[in-house]
Amino acid sequence: MKSLLNATITIIQDSSQTLIVCGGEWTIHHLAKIADTLESYSVHTPIQWDMSSVTQLDSAGVALVHLYSKQFNALGFPSKIIGRSEEHLQLYNLLYNQPLQDISAVKARGWLYSLGYETHQWFQGINAFLAFLGEVFIVLLYSLSRPWLIRYRAISSHIITAGFNALPIIAVSSFLIGIVVAFQSIVQLQKFGADILIVDMIGISLTRELAPLITAIVIAGRSASAFTAQIGAMKMTQEIDAMKTMGFHPYLFLVWPRIIALMIVLPLLIFFADIVGIFGGMVIAKTQANLSYTEFINRLQGVLPLKHYVIGISKGPFFAILIALVGTYRGFQVSMNTESIGLYTTKSVVNAIFLVIACDALFSILLTELKL
Amino acid sequence: MNPIIEAREIVTAFGENLIHDSISCTVYENEIYALLGGSGSGKSTLLREMIMLETPNSGSIHIFGDNIANLSLQEAQILRQKWGVLFQSGALYSSLTVGENIALLYQEYTNLPPKLIQELIRLKIDLVGLPAHAIHLYPNQLSGGMIKRAALARALALDPKLLFLDEPTSGLDPFSSRQFDALIQQLRDLLGLTVVMVTHDLDTIHTIVDRFLLLEDTKAIAQGTLAEVLAINHPSIDYFFQKETHGIQS
Ligand SMILES: Nc1ncnc2c1ncn2[C@@H]1O[C@H](COP(=O)(O)OP(=O)(O)O)[C@@H](O)[C@H]1O
Ligand SMILES: [Mg+2]
């Protein structure tokens, strides 16, 4: 259904005036060339636009004539438009019934301004997070004295989605970590003929450090993002506003169930990761160092004090709190704009992983100082 | 008269839920055509089928003479540039300003110089009655009525020949609604538009709608001008137009 008639423009110049003869379909898809012609044309005399052979005109055609008349006028060459049909005139009057107001362009800011602005934003962000934290705990105190307000159903459903459904990925990750650590260390240990020490190595490093860390990182990637996206989507559809007007405190309904569920689940997942990771190490010990499973377990009982294992598991609730707080906090920051869901989901995962690692480092220092 | 849209024996069902049972309608060039009916009667669904967002279970829809079920990807793209759609909730891209929402279409589909694009954007914003500074505002900074206007400006960006409106005046105050009607009518007259709209607004139906289709309970119970339809004796028609009470008198 392409039209046969194109838009045409003929510029006839004589000493006293320029005649611009327009013809054909002056509609949006035909005007690019015309605009080029006019753009590159330099006027020296007053202009007369002859529109009498224009067969079709739309708002783009009107705007084009108007724009260039204005531009030529600014150079001191007034324009006159002749040969407009009644309809074209009406269209012109509809579109330009009042002069368009000039709007100021948005000002670009210097780098110093940006630096200051970003810094300010950063501190504001911390401020906002502390405010969030405060309110979350106030809500907790409030609900502790009214235990029937605690959302047990929501907690159990989060235990399933954030915990139980994560079992396969936790199993695979910790198994692989067990294999990697065993492989790397067995090569070194064999040089000293100390193959058997692989058991100490795997047992302690996995239960105390690696299993908790890898579990927390997987959960941070999995659940922090989910929490942010869930709450963010609710915010965009005004569900959060609806909850507030109905008196359902969103922190009570959305934040605490997630925190509590993760605090219950994460230690259990770490326990699970301990087992699978050690099993991964056992497999390698057997294949690479001919250490049988029974020998491995016998030695494990001797060399792995309970404290390492307890320390590893007790990191769980701390990691859980950090992950859930960051995930939900970022969710509430989502604004009424679809891009921000992606932005805050990314932030939430990055922040959660960082906080988990930082918290783990803190634990290491503290526990070493305490000689544990 | 030249038919622009011809829907023939449309049957639509979502699962077990039958929405349209053999509905036909014809929209002619340069007319304002309305889809009427109670909530949930399938007006929006019929509109969505016309703009290829949904496909009917059976039946055919011809637009500008082509069966939209048989279009190639490219033909469908060309067709889509010939219509503008105003969604019920506006559906502005929330991460772009009003100006950018409109500019997007020009940038994708035309080679016009930036200067002219800017002029056109400001023109469209002015045309739909938005203040000039709205060009820099984001959708979440607009009121419901302004969102409708901005969405209309976007729908009109490419000067389409065919305009689809889903409840354009719902949520607007009566004065803005009448302004909106007047604008649609002027655009129809001056740009030669054909307009298909879903509406509940009796004033709109009375003042600017030329012909309409009345849907009820999966069937089309009437099609024609207001006078033609009011002449039919049918309890639902009486009810819909509130004949006995304060509604439209024939
Ligand atoms: N995507 C969908 N899936 C299932 N049912 C739908 C879907 N879209 C619409 N419906 C149903 O179709 C019916 C008609 O909807 P709609 O066309 O939106 O009505 P309205 O006339 O109010 O615009 C409603 O009963 C709605 O529940
Ligand atoms: Mg609807």
XYZ file of C-alpha atoms and ligand atoms in Angstrom:
650
model
C 0.000 0.000 0.000
C 2.857 2.376 -0.712
C 1.656 5.589 -2.221
C 2.819 6.401 -5.709
C 2.930 10.113 -5.228
C 5.934 11.344 -3.355
C 6.438 14.707 -1.789
C 8.087 17.180 -4.127
C 9.715 20.530 -3.629
C 10.883 22.976 -6.279
C 12.704 26.132 -5.351
C 12.525 28.934 -7.874
C 14.668 31.918 -7.079
C 14.497 35.314 -8.706
C 15.939 38.642 -7.688
C 13.130 39.797 -5.417
C 11.727 36.619 -3.948
C 12.056 32.857 -3.619
C 9.147 30.666 -4.602
C 9.004 27.279 -2.922
C 6.563 25.082 -4.768
C 5.366 22.133 -2.705
C 3.578 19.218 -4.260
C 2.422 15.658 -3.687
C 1.971 13.949 -0.352
C 3.453 15.996 2.418
C 3.094 13.274 5.001
C 5.446 11.966 7.619
C 7.099 9.160 5.676
C 7.910 11.364 2.675
C 9.469 14.349 4.306
C 13.048 13.380 5.106
C 14.397 14.496 1.698
C 12.373 17.688 1.753
C 13.815 18.565 5.137
C 17.328 17.935 3.798
C 16.709 20.205 0.821
C 15.417 22.999 2.997
C 18.165 22.532 5.535
C 20.886 22.969 2.933
C 19.199 25.866 1.177
C 20.461 29.349 1.932
C 17.903 32.115 1.482
C 18.609 35.588 0.253
C 15.144 36.926 -0.446
C 11.671 36.769 1.107
C 9.920 33.451 0.674
C 6.634 32.438 -0.805
C 5.393 28.893 -0.176
C 3.028 27.619 -2.810
C 1.037 24.783 -1.316
C -1.616 24.566 -3.996
C -0.425 21.283 -5.478
C -0.068 19.470 -2.140
C -2.473 16.545 -2.292
C -2.136 15.335 1.277
C -0.911 17.044 4.373
C -0.467 15.787 7.891
C 0.892 17.293 11.053
C 4.491 16.540 10.083
C 4.008 18.508 6.831
C 2.490 21.418 8.688
C 5.272 21.372 11.259
C 7.922 21.304 8.551
C 6.566 24.385 6.786
C 6.111 26.160 10.086
C 9.576 25.298 11.340
C 11.394 26.478 8.240
C 9.259 29.609 7.849
C 10.245 30.444 11.388
C 13.872 29.729 10.677
C 13.927 31.857 7.507
C 12.084 34.564 9.362
C 14.757 34.608 12.026
C 17.304 35.260 9.247
C 15.281 38.281 8.187
C 13.350 36.786 5.293
C 9.639 36.629 6.043
C 7.536 33.844 4.569
C 4.149 33.908 3.012
C 2.098 30.802 2.380
C -0.261 30.746 -0.559
C -2.556 28.244 -2.143
C -3.650 26.470 1.011
C -6.941 24.649 0.849
C -9.561 25.262 3.498
C -8.811 21.888 5.080
C -5.108 22.535 5.256
C -5.749 25.870 6.871
C -8.001 24.252 9.465
C -5.351 21.672 10.230
C -2.806 24.439 10.640
C -5.109 26.272 12.997
C -5.754 23.139 15.041
C -2.058 22.472 15.444
C -0.847 26.025 15.921
C -3.869 27.590 17.573
C -1.485 29.187 20.025
C 2.249 29.696 19.704
C 4.191 26.846 21.288
C 5.812 27.921 24.514
C 9.520 27.694 24.682
C 10.683 25.225 27.259
C 14.024 25.440 28.918
C 16.305 22.533 28.223
C 17.474 20.501 31.192
C 20.766 21.938 32.368
C 23.845 19.726 32.250
C 25.791 19.676 35.532
C 29.532 19.822 36.041
C 31.610 16.977 37.447
C 31.992 18.685 40.795
C 28.253 18.900 41.132
C 27.927 15.229 40.189
C 30.575 14.224 42.711
C 28.841 16.144 45.456
C 25.472 14.864 44.408
C 26.592 11.232 44.295
C 28.287 11.507 47.694
C 25.216 13.069 49.171
C 23.085 10.324 47.643
C 25.392 7.699 49.087
C 25.084 9.046 52.594
C 21.368 9.446 52.148
C 21.277 5.808 51.108
C 22.962 4.729 54.333
C 20.627 6.967 56.258
C 17.616 5.426 54.549
C 18.887 1.908 55.231
C 19.335 2.694 58.915
C 15.830 4.130 59.013
C 14.539 0.959 57.380
C 16.424 -1.153 59.883
C 15.005 0.828 62.766
C 11.460 0.526 61.581
C 11.823 -3.171 60.858
C 12.919 -3.796 64.429
C 10.198 -1.622 65.882
C 7.708 -3.706 63.962
C 9.384 -6.821 65.330
C 9.032 -5.632 68.915
C 5.436 -4.749 68.215
C 4.676 -8.172 66.807
C 6.589 -10.066 69.517
C 4.104 -8.846 72.056
C 1.289 -9.886 69.724
C 2.436 -13.292 68.468
C -0.780 -13.901 66.569
C 0.366 -11.179 64.149
C 3.347 -13.251 63.019
C 2.718 -14.604 59.543
C 3.401 -18.297 60.073
C 2.002 -19.309 56.706
C 4.168 -16.820 54.851
C 7.198 -18.023 56.804
C 6.596 -21.628 55.850
C 6.057 -20.799 52.205
C 9.348 -18.868 52.134
C 11.059 -21.800 53.836
C 10.013 -23.931 50.906
C 10.884 -21.488 48.104
C 14.067 -20.041 49.567
C 15.284 -23.158 51.372
C 13.949 -26.457 50.183
C 13.977 -25.481 46.506
C 17.588 -24.380 46.859
C 18.779 -27.866 47.913
C 19.832 -29.028 44.429
C 21.945 -25.988 43.633
C 23.510 -26.028 47.113
C 24.294 -29.715 46.687
C 25.976 -29.204 43.346
C 27.944 -26.130 44.460
C 29.250 -27.589 47.694
C 30.054 -30.941 46.095
C 32.142 -29.136 43.499
C 33.840 -27.011 46.154
C 34.695 -30.191 48.074
C 36.192 -31.677 44.925
C 38.162 -28.555 44.058
C 39.667 -28.151 47.532
C 40.529 -31.831 47.742
C 42.122 -31.871 44.336
C 44.225 -28.779 44.943
C 45.463 -29.853 48.346
C 46.082 -33.500 47.611
C 48.694 -32.629 45.019
C 50.620 -30.561 47.549
C 50.162 -33.008 50.421
C 51.388 -35.962 48.374
C 54.738 -34.210 47.934
C 55.231 -34.632 51.665
C 53.670 -38.050 51.730
C 51.051 -36.567 54.022
C 48.038 -37.780 52.047
C 46.054 -38.503 55.151
C 46.037 -34.844 56.134
C 43.518 -34.292 53.346
C 40.891 -35.262 55.899
C 41.879 -32.480 58.303
C 42.081 -30.048 55.444
C 38.664 -30.830 54.001
C 36.966 -31.224 57.349
C 38.092 -27.958 58.850
C 38.094 -25.660 55.833
C 34.747 -26.828 54.603
C 32.772 -26.811 57.820
C 34.278 -23.658 59.221
C 34.599 -21.443 56.159
C 33.740 -22.731 52.736
C 30.377 -24.394 53.190
C 28.843 -21.438 55.055
C 30.272 -18.974 52.570
C 29.254 -20.802 49.418
C 25.779 -21.479 50.786
C 25.305 -17.846 51.735
C 26.505 -16.649 48.339
C 24.175 -18.974 46.479
C 21.269 -17.906 48.668
C 22.201 -14.258 48.227
C 22.070 -14.676 44.462
C 18.894 -16.676 44.604
C 16.793 -15.112 47.322
C 17.981 -11.514 47.610
C 17.082 -11.034 43.953
C 13.757 -12.798 44.360
C 12.851 -10.704 47.408
C 13.684 -7.467 45.631
C 11.759 -8.372 42.496
C 8.722 -9.593 44.440
C 8.456 -6.530 46.637
C 9.384 -4.205 43.782
C 6.614 -5.571 41.575
C 4.165 -5.183 44.440
C 5.237 -1.612 44.840
C 4.728 -0.853 41.171
C 1.232 -2.262 41.106
C 0.434 -0.215 44.239
C -0.174 -3.418 46.196
C 2.003 -2.066 48.991
C -0.147 1.066 49.150
C -3.242 -1.108 49.241
C -1.754 -3.130 52.108
C -0.935 0.002 54.057
C -4.440 1.411 53.667
C -5.841 -1.882 54.937
C -3.580 -1.669 57.952
C -1.312 -4.578 56.952
C 2.134 -3.332 57.830
C 4.306 -4.310 54.855
C 7.308 -4.953 57.098
C 5.281 -7.348 59.167
C 3.773 -9.066 56.158
C 6.664 -8.969 53.733
C 9.948 -8.394 55.539
C 9.853 -10.436 58.722
C 8.523 -13.644 57.176
C 11.437 -13.537 54.757
C 14.023 -12.787 57.444
C 12.743 -15.494 59.764
C 12.451 -18.054 56.980
C 16.029 -17.452 55.873
C 17.297 -17.544 59.467
C 15.722 -20.956 59.919
C 16.794 -22.269 56.563
C 20.351 -21.071 56.176
C 21.902 -23.041 59.093
C 20.164 -26.152 57.829
C 21.460 -25.557 54.327
C 24.968 -25.069 55.690
C 24.669 -28.371 57.538
C 23.594 -29.960 54.268
C 26.459 -28.301 52.376
C 28.932 -29.587 55.001
C 27.863 -33.158 54.352
C 27.825 -32.931 50.570
C 31.098 -30.990 50.454
C 32.908 -33.491 52.674
C 31.501 -36.262 50.536
C 32.980 -34.531 47.480
C 36.341 -34.479 49.245
C 35.961 -38.144 50.176
C 35.398 -39.121 46.566
C 38.596 -37.399 45.512
C 40.536 -38.782 48.459
C 39.467 -42.249 47.438
C 40.256 -41.904 43.742
C 43.448 -39.870 44.064
C 44.962 -41.077 47.347
C 43.330 -44.497 47.790
C 41.855 -43.411 51.097
C 38.775 -45.524 51.765
C 35.561 -43.975 53.012
C 35.807 -45.725 56.392
C 39.364 -44.539 56.943
C 38.326 -41.024 55.981
C 35.420 -40.950 58.396
C 37.405 -42.501 61.204
C 40.066 -39.881 60.908
C 37.482 -37.127 60.493
C 36.023 -37.960 63.900
C 39.413 -37.557 65.457
C 40.620 -34.366 63.785
C 37.496 -32.263 63.392
C 36.633 -30.660 66.727
C 32.988 -29.801 67.165
C 33.772 -26.091 67.465
C 34.624 -25.624 63.782
C 31.397 -27.162 62.764
C 29.387 -25.130 65.289
C 31.098 -21.910 64.253
C 30.271 -22.611 60.604
C 26.635 -23.275 61.259
C 26.175 -20.379 63.619
C 27.252 -17.955 60.917
C 24.062 -18.953 59.099
C 21.551 -16.736 60.919
C 23.820 -13.707 60.594
C 24.216 -14.183 56.863
C 20.484 -14.800 56.621
C 19.617 -11.516 58.291
C 21.936 -9.578 56.002
C 20.640 -11.219 52.838
C 16.978 -10.839 53.729
C 17.345 -7.248 54.929
C 19.185 -6.128 51.826
C 16.819 -7.968 49.500
C 13.673 -6.543 51.036
C 15.122 -3.052 51.524
C 16.053 -2.823 47.849
C 12.583 -4.023 46.950
C 11.019 -1.085 48.763
C 13.309 1.294 46.898
C 11.862 0.312 43.524
C 9.991 3.251 42.051
C 7.106 3.349 39.607
C 9.310 2.541 36.667
C 10.124 -0.779 35.172
C 13.841 -0.216 34.811
C 14.288 0.288 38.512
C 13.322 -3.326 39.221
C 16.360 -4.474 37.273
C 18.554 -1.834 38.833
C 17.630 -2.626 42.419
C 17.665 -6.375 41.886
C 21.236 -6.083 40.679
C 22.141 -3.828 43.588
C 20.523 -6.154 46.040
C 22.513 -9.185 44.884
C 25.792 -7.288 44.742
C 25.236 -5.754 48.184
C 24.136 -9.031 49.710
C 27.173 -10.940 48.446
C 29.494 -8.176 49.557
C 27.950 -8.025 53.022
C 28.163 -11.783 53.395
C 31.855 -11.780 52.560
C 32.557 -8.772 54.779
C 30.668 -10.366 57.636
C 32.627 -13.583 57.180
C 35.895 -11.660 57.329
C 34.726 -9.995 60.526
C 33.951 -13.389 62.008
C 37.402 -14.670 61.084
C 39.135 -11.788 62.816
C 36.930 -11.897 65.889
C 37.162 -15.639 66.334
C 40.900 -15.657 65.849
C 41.309 -12.935 68.439
C 39.092 -14.957 70.764
C 41.367 -17.928 70.075
C 38.481 -20.047 68.880
C -18.123 3.706 1.805
C -14.817 2.019 2.159
C -14.561 -0.618 4.885
C -11.361 -0.269 6.928
C -11.931 -3.093 9.390
C -14.062 -6.109 8.738
C -14.397 -8.714 11.457
C -16.259 -11.855 10.472
C -17.713 -14.432 12.825
C -15.178 -14.007 15.557
C -15.191 -16.729 18.188
C -13.005 -16.265 21.239
C -12.703 -18.426 24.306
C -10.228 -18.387 27.157
C -10.207 -22.000 28.205
C -13.796 -22.936 28.968
C -14.817 -19.307 29.127
C -16.554 -18.289 25.862
C -16.138 -14.552 25.273
C -17.273 -14.000 21.680
C -19.697 -16.281 19.907
C -19.583 -15.437 16.210
C -19.327 -11.674 16.288
C -19.114 -9.631 13.085
C -18.668 -5.949 12.567
C -17.524 -3.491 9.942
C -15.808 -0.154 10.473
C -15.895 2.269 7.566
C -13.364 4.872 6.602
C -13.409 8.132 8.511
C -15.977 7.090 11.063
C -15.872 6.966 14.819
C -16.891 3.477 15.774
C -17.496 2.336 19.318
C -17.474 -1.073 20.968
C -20.029 -1.013 23.754
C -21.142 -3.467 26.399
C -21.043 -4.160 30.100
C -17.819 -4.854 31.981
C -16.349 -8.179 30.954
C -18.415 -8.409 27.783
C -15.251 -8.742 25.716
C -14.820 -5.253 24.273
C -11.161 -4.949 25.113
C -10.544 -8.472 23.913
C -12.129 -7.686 20.537
C -10.029 -4.553 20.292
C -6.898 -6.524 21.159
C -7.713 -8.994 18.419
C -7.950 -6.155 15.917
C -4.503 -4.898 16.853
C -2.974 -8.383 16.724
C -2.297 -8.727 20.430
C -4.677 -11.638 20.663
C -5.898 -14.120 18.068
C -9.475 -15.290 17.875
C -10.171 -19.040 18.000
C -11.963 -18.743 14.684
C -13.206 -16.074 12.310
C -11.271 -13.500 10.334
C -10.349 -9.857 10.665
C -9.486 -7.781 7.610
C -7.814 -4.422 8.086
C -7.218 -2.175 5.069
C -8.312 -5.167 3.007
C -5.709 -7.628 4.307
C -6.506 -10.588 6.508
C -4.365 -9.898 9.565
C -3.960 -13.606 10.247
C -2.033 -14.062 6.986
C 0.394 -11.168 7.148
C 4.110 -11.723 6.909
C 6.262 -10.270 9.632
C 7.144 -7.271 7.480
C 3.597 -6.619 6.327
C 2.512 -6.709 9.943
C 5.201 -4.155 10.828
C 3.983 -1.841 8.067
C 0.404 -2.230 9.211
C 1.355 -1.429 12.795
C 2.746 1.927 11.708
C -0.627 2.831 10.272
C -2.429 2.736 13.546
C -2.050 4.292 16.926
C -3.265 2.637 20.093
C -4.261 4.259 23.357
C -4.344 1.661 26.115
C -6.731 1.860 29.012
C -3.935 2.536 31.495
C -1.815 4.594 29.100
C 1.040 2.070 28.970
C 3.661 4.793 28.702
C 7.196 3.481 29.060
C 7.881 4.288 32.666
C 11.610 4.779 32.314
C 11.249 7.407 29.581
C 9.941 10.943 29.783
C 6.811 11.914 27.900
C 8.963 13.512 25.210
C 11.113 10.391 24.875
C 8.027 8.195 24.742
C 6.895 10.098 21.665
C 10.352 10.547 20.169
C 10.898 6.793 20.155
C 8.499 6.318 17.247
C 10.049 9.060 15.159
C 13.516 7.722 15.791
C 12.546 4.192 14.845
C 10.372 4.854 11.846
C 11.363 8.136 10.203
C 14.496 9.887 8.989
C 13.360 13.327 9.975
C 15.984 15.744 11.303
C 16.105 16.091 15.118
C 14.910 19.669 14.893
C 11.708 18.666 13.163
C 11.216 15.756 15.556
C 11.468 18.144 18.503
C 8.954 20.460 16.861
C 6.580 17.560 16.218
C 6.838 16.305 19.793
C 6.023 19.734 21.157
C 3.206 20.038 18.666
C 1.639 16.741 19.714
C 2.002 17.583 23.387
C 0.300 20.903 22.801
C -2.341 19.287 20.615
C -3.525 16.917 23.317
C -3.677 19.750 25.822
C -0.648 18.966 27.962
C 1.438 21.848 29.303
C 4.717 22.366 27.463
C 6.920 21.341 30.405
C 5.292 17.895 30.434
C 7.823 16.898 27.794
C 10.424 16.421 30.558
C 8.157 14.620 33.014
C 8.188 10.911 33.712
C 4.931 8.937 33.657
C 4.956 8.525 37.427
C 4.911 12.314 37.744
C 1.672 12.623 35.760
C -1.920 12.515 36.919
C -4.334 9.981 35.439
C -5.750 12.481 32.970
C -2.316 13.633 31.879
C -1.253 10.035 31.309
C -4.181 9.569 28.945
C -3.249 12.718 27.100
C 0.406 11.782 26.861
C -0.540 8.323 25.632
C -2.785 9.911 23.006
C 0.069 12.147 21.905
C 2.198 9.039 21.493
C -0.565 7.250 19.596
C -0.807 10.213 17.225
C 2.941 10.509 16.719
C 3.132 8.984 13.256
C -0.124 10.564 12.092
C -1.828 7.187 11.848
C -4.882 6.707 9.710
C -6.481 4.443 12.269
C -6.755 5.079 15.961
C -7.721 2.528 18.622
C -8.803 3.867 21.978
C -9.589 1.719 24.996
C -11.798 3.697 27.373
C -10.204 7.038 26.515
C -12.378 9.121 28.819
C -12.650 6.778 31.799
C -11.039 8.407 34.791
C -11.218 11.893 33.326
C -13.347 14.647 34.752
C -16.442 15.550 32.693
C -14.900 18.710 31.305
C -11.712 16.947 30.159
C -13.828 14.150 28.731
C -15.729 16.578 26.512
C -12.454 18.223 25.487
C -11.106 14.810 24.622
C -14.192 14.067 22.534
C -13.880 17.355 20.690
C -10.227 16.666 19.987
C -10.943 13.201 18.606
C -13.658 14.618 16.405
C -11.424 17.396 15.079
C -8.640 14.943 14.339
C -11.079 12.694 12.540
C -12.304 15.600 10.436
C -8.957 17.163 9.659
C -6.602 14.202 9.460
C -9.146 11.826 7.979
C -8.796 9.394 10.864
C -10.846 6.303 11.457
C -11.392 5.761 15.163
C -12.336 2.566 16.977
C -12.979 3.017 20.667
C -14.170 1.109 23.674
C -16.241 3.389 25.852
C -18.894 3.519 28.566
C -19.381 7.234 28.293
C -22.949 7.967 27.172
C -22.030 11.562 26.324
C -19.258 10.400 24.038
C -21.611 7.967 22.371
C -24.181 10.676 21.949
C -21.911 13.411 20.635
C -19.138 11.905 18.552
C -19.741 8.212 17.892
C -21.116 7.522 14.414
C -21.826 3.837 14.665
C -21.284 1.206 17.306
C -21.477 -2.443 18.201
C -23.235 -3.514 21.378
C -21.866 -6.707 22.938
C -23.656 -8.727 25.526
C -23.322 -12.258 26.764
C -20.958 -13.366 23.961
C -23.250 -12.007 21.225
C -23.430 -8.781 19.267
C -26.937 -7.659 20.009
C -26.919 -4.572 17.809
C -24.817 -2.637 15.329
C -25.563 0.720 13.747
C -26.102 4.387 14.500
C -27.589 5.447 17.797
C -30.964 6.151 16.197
C -31.011 2.767 14.472
C -30.131 0.894 17.614
C -32.540 2.768 19.847
C -35.330 1.862 17.452
C -34.774 -1.806 18.272
C -36.833 -3.066 21.148
C -34.553 -5.095 23.354
C -34.429 -5.018 27.150
C -30.617 -4.854 27.205
C -30.584 -1.887 24.861
C -33.095 -0.077 27.011
C -31.028 -0.913 30.057
C -27.668 0.041 28.565
C -28.825 3.440 27.359
C -30.981 3.975 30.444
C -33.869 4.844 28.191
C -36.461 5.271 30.915
C -34.268 7.229 33.259
C -31.935 10.119 32.634
C -30.043 8.656 29.690
C -30.237 9.417 26.019
C -33.639 10.081 24.523
C -34.222 8.850 21.012
N -5.854 -13.194 28.922
C -7.026 -13.627 29.425
N -7.126 -14.856 29.973
C -8.309 -15.303 30.463
N -9.447 -14.595 30.462
C -9.414 -13.358 29.931
C -8.204 -12.799 29.398
N -8.473 -11.556 28.939
C -9.773 -11.339 29.190
N -10.348 -12.420 29.777
C -11.756 -12.554 30.148
O -12.511 -12.156 29.039
C -13.642 -11.432 29.454
C -13.729 -10.146 28.691
O -12.692 -9.310 29.069
P -12.519 -7.861 28.455
O -12.494 -7.961 26.988
O -11.351 -7.225 29.126
O -13.849 -7.140 28.939
P -14.306 -5.628 28.800
O -15.496 -5.683 27.923
O -14.676 -5.177 30.173
O -13.190 -4.848 28.232
C -13.553 -11.268 30.957
O -14.431 -12.197 31.529
C -12.125 -11.610 31.274
O -12.079 -12.274 32.505
Mg -11.830 -3.339 29.045
